[in-house]
Coordinates of C-alpha atoms in Angstrom, one line a residue:
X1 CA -31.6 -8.7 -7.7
X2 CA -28.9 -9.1 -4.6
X3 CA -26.6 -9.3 -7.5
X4 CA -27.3 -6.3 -9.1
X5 CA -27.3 -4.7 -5.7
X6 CA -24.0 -5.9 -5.0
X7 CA -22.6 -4.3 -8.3
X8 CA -23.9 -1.2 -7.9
X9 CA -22.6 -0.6 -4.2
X10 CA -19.3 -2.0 -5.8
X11 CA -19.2 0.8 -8.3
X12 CA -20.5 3.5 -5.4
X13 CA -17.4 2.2 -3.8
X14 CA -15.3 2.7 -6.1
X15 CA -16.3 6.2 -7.2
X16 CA -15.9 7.0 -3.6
X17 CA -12.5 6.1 -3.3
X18 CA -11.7 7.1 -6.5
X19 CA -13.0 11.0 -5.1
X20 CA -10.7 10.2 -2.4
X21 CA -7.1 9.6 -5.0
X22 CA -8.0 12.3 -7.0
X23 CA -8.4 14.9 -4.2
X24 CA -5.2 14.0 -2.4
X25 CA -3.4 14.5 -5.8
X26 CA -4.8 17.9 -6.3
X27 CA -4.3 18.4 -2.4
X28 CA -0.4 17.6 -2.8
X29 CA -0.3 21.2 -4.1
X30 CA -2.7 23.1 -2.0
X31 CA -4.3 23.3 0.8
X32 CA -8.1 21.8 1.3
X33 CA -9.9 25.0 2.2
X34 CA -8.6 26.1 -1.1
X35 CA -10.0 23.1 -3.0
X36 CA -13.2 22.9 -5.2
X37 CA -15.3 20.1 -5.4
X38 CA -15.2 20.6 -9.5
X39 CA -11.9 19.7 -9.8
X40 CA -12.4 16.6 -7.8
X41 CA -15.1 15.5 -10.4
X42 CA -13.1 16.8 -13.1
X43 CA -10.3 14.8 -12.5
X44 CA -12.4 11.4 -11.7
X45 CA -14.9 12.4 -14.8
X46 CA -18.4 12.3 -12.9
X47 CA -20.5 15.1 -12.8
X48 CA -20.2 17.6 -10.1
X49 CA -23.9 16.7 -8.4
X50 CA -22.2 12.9 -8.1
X51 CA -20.1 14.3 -5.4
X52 CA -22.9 14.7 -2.9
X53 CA -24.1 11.1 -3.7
X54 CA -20.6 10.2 -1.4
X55 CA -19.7 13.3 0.6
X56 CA -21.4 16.3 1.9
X57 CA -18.8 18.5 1.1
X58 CA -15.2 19.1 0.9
X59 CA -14.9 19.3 4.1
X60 CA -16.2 15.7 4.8
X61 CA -14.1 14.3 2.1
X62 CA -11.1 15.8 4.0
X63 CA -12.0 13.7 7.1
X64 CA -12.9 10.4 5.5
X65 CA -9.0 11.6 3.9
X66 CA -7.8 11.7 7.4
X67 CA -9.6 8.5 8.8
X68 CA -8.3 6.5 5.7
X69 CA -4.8 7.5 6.3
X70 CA -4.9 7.4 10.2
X71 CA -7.2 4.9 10.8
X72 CA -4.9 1.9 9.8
X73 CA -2.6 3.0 12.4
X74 CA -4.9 2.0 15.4
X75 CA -3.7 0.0 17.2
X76 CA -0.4 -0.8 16.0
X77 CA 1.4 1.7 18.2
X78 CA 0.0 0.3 21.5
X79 CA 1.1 -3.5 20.4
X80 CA 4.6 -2.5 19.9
X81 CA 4.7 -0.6 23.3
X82 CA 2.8 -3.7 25.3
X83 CA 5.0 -6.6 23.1
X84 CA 8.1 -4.8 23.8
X85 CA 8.6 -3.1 26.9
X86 CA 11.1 -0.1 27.7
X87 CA 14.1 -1.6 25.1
X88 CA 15.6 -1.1 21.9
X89 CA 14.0 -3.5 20.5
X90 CA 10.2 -0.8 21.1
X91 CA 12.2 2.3 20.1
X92 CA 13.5 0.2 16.9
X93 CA 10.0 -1.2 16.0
X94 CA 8.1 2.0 17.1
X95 CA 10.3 4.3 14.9
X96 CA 10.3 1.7 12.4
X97 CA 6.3 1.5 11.8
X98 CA 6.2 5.1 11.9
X99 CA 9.3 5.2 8.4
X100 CA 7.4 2.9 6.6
X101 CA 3.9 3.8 6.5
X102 CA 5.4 7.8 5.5
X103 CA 7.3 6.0 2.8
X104 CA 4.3 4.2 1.6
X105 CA 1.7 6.7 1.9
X106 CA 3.6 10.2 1.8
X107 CA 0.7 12.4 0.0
X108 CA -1.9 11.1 3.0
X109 CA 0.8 12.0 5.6
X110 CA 1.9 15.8 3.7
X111 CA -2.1 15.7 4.0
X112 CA -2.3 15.5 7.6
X113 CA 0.6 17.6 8.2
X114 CA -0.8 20.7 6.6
X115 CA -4.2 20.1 7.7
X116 CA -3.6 19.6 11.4
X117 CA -3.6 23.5 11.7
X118 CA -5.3 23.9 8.4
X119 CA -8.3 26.1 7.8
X120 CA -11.2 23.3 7.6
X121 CA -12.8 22.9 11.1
X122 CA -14.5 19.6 11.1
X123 CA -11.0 18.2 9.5
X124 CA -9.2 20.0 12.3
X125 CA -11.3 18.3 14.8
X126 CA -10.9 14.8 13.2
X127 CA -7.4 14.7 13.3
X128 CA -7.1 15.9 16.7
X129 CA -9.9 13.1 17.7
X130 CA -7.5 10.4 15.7
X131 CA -4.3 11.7 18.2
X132 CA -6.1 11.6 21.2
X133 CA -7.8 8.2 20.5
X134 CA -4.0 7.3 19.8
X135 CA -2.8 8.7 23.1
X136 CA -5.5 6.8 24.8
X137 CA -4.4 3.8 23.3
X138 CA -1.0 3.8 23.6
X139 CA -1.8 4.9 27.7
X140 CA -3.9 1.5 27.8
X141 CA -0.8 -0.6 27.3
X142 CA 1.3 1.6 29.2
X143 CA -1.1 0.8 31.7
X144 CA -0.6 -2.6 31.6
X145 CA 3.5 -2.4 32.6
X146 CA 5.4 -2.7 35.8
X147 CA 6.9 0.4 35.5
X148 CA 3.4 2.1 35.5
X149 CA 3.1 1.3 38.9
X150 CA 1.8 3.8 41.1
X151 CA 1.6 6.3 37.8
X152 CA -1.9 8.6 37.9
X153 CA -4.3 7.9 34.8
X154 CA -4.0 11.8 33.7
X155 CA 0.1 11.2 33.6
X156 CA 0.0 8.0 31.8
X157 CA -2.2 9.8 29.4
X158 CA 0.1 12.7 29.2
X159 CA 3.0 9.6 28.2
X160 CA 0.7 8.6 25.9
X161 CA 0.4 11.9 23.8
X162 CA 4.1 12.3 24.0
X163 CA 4.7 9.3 22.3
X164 CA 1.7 10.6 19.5
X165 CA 3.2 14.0 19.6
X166 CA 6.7 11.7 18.9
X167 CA 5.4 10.0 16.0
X168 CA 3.3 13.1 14.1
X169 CA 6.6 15.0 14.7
X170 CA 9.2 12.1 13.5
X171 CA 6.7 12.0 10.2
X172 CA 6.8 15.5 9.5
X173 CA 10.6 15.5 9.7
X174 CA 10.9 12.3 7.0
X175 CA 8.7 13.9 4.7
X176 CA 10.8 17.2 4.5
X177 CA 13.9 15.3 4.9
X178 CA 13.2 12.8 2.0
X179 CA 15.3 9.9 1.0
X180 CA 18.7 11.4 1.6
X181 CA 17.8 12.3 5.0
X182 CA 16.1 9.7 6.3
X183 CA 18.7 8.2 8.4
X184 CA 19.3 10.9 10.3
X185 CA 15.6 11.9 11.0
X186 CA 15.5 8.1 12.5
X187 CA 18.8 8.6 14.7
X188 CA 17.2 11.7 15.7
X189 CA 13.7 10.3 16.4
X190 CA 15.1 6.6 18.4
X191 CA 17.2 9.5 20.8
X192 CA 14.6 11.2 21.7
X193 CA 12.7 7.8 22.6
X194 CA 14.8 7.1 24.7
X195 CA 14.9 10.3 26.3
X196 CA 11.1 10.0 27.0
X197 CA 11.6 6.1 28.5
X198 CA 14.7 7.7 31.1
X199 CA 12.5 10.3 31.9
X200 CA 9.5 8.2 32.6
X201 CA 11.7 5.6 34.8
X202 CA 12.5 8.6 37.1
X203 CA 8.9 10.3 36.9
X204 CA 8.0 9.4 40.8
X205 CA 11.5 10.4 41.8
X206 CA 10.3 14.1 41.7
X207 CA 8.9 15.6 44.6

C-alpha cells in the first residue's frame, strides 16, 4: 500500500513540475497575467481540471515559479559576504554566483524580471517577500563584521537591500546583454561593489 502511495505522489510530483517547465516556456514570450491555464495543460497533455489538483490558479503557479527560481539562492549571498569580508575576493565570488545561476537558469530569471512589476498581485508580493528575506539575510552577516560596529539595525538593513537591489539589477543587465556582453556587465557590476563597500567604510564619518 505505502508503495503504491509513494508512486502515486511520485507522479503528482512530477506533473507538478512538469506544469511548472511548460509555463515558463510559454511565459518566455509573454507575460503571466496574460497566460491561460489551457495552454499550460495543453502543452504538458493533462486535462485542464488536473491543474487545480496542483495549483489554485495561475497566479499560484507564478509564485511556486518564483520560489523555485529564488529560493535556491538563500542563503548563498550572506555566506559569501560573512566568509569573505570587504575584499576582492567577496566582490569576485558575489558577482560570480549571481553570472552563473542567470546563465543556468535564464527563462526563471527573464521570469522574475518581468514579473517584479508585473500585473499578478500575489506574484508581486512573493517576489518582493523573497528580496526582503534576502536583504535580511545578507544584514545578519553584515552584522556579524567589525566594520558594523556601531551601525543601527535599520542601516544595516538598508546595506542589505543594496546589495539585493545589486544583484536583481546585475541579472537584468546579463540577460539583455547576453553572451557577448557579459564581461562588461561583470566589470560594471564588481565597480559598483566596490563603490557600495567605500561608501559603507565612511558611513559614520557623516554628520
Amino acid at each position: 500500500m505505502s508503495h503504491t502511495v509513494g508512486i502515486r505522489q511520485a507522479q503528482k510530483l512530477k506533473t507538478r513540475q512538469a506544469l511548472l517547465d511548460a509555463a515558463l516556456r510559454l511565459l518566455e514570450h509573454q507575460s503571466l497575467s496574460s497566460l491561460g491555464l489551457r495552454e499550460v495543460t495543453r502543452a504538458v497533455g493533462v486535462a485542464p481540471t488536473a491543474f487545480y489538483r496542483h495549483f489554485d490558479g495561475t497566479a499560484a503557479l507564478g509564485v511556486a515559479l518564483v520560489e523555485q527560481t529564488l529560493g535556491s539562492l538563500h542563503g548563498m549571498i550572506g555566506a559569501i559576504l560573512a566568509d569573505t569580508g570587504d575584499s576582492e575576493e567577496r566582490l569576485d565570488r558575489s558577482v560570480g554566483l549571481i553570472s552563473r545561476h542567470v546563465a543556468a537558469q535564464p527563462a526563471h530569471f527573464r521570469f522574475i524580471a518581468r514579473e517584479q512589476h508585473g500585473g499578478v498581485g500575489p506574484v508581486r508580493e512573493a517576489i518582493a517577500a523573497q528580496l526582503r528575506l534576502f536583504a535580511e539575510e545578507v544584514a545578519a552577516a553584515l552584522a556579524a563584521e567589525p566594520e558594523s560596529a556601531g551601525w543601527d539595525p535599520e542601516d544595516l538593513l538598508m546595506l542589505g537591500g543594496l546589495y539585493v537591489d545589486h544583484m536583481v539589477l546585475t541579472a537584468s543587465a546579463l540577460l539583455d546583454a547576453g553572451p557577448r556582453g557579459e564581461q562588461e556587465v561583470i566589470r560594471v557590476a564588481r565597480r559598483r561593489l566596490r563603490l557600495v563597500t567605500v561608501g559603507r567604510a565612511h558611513w559614520l564619518d557623516a554628520p
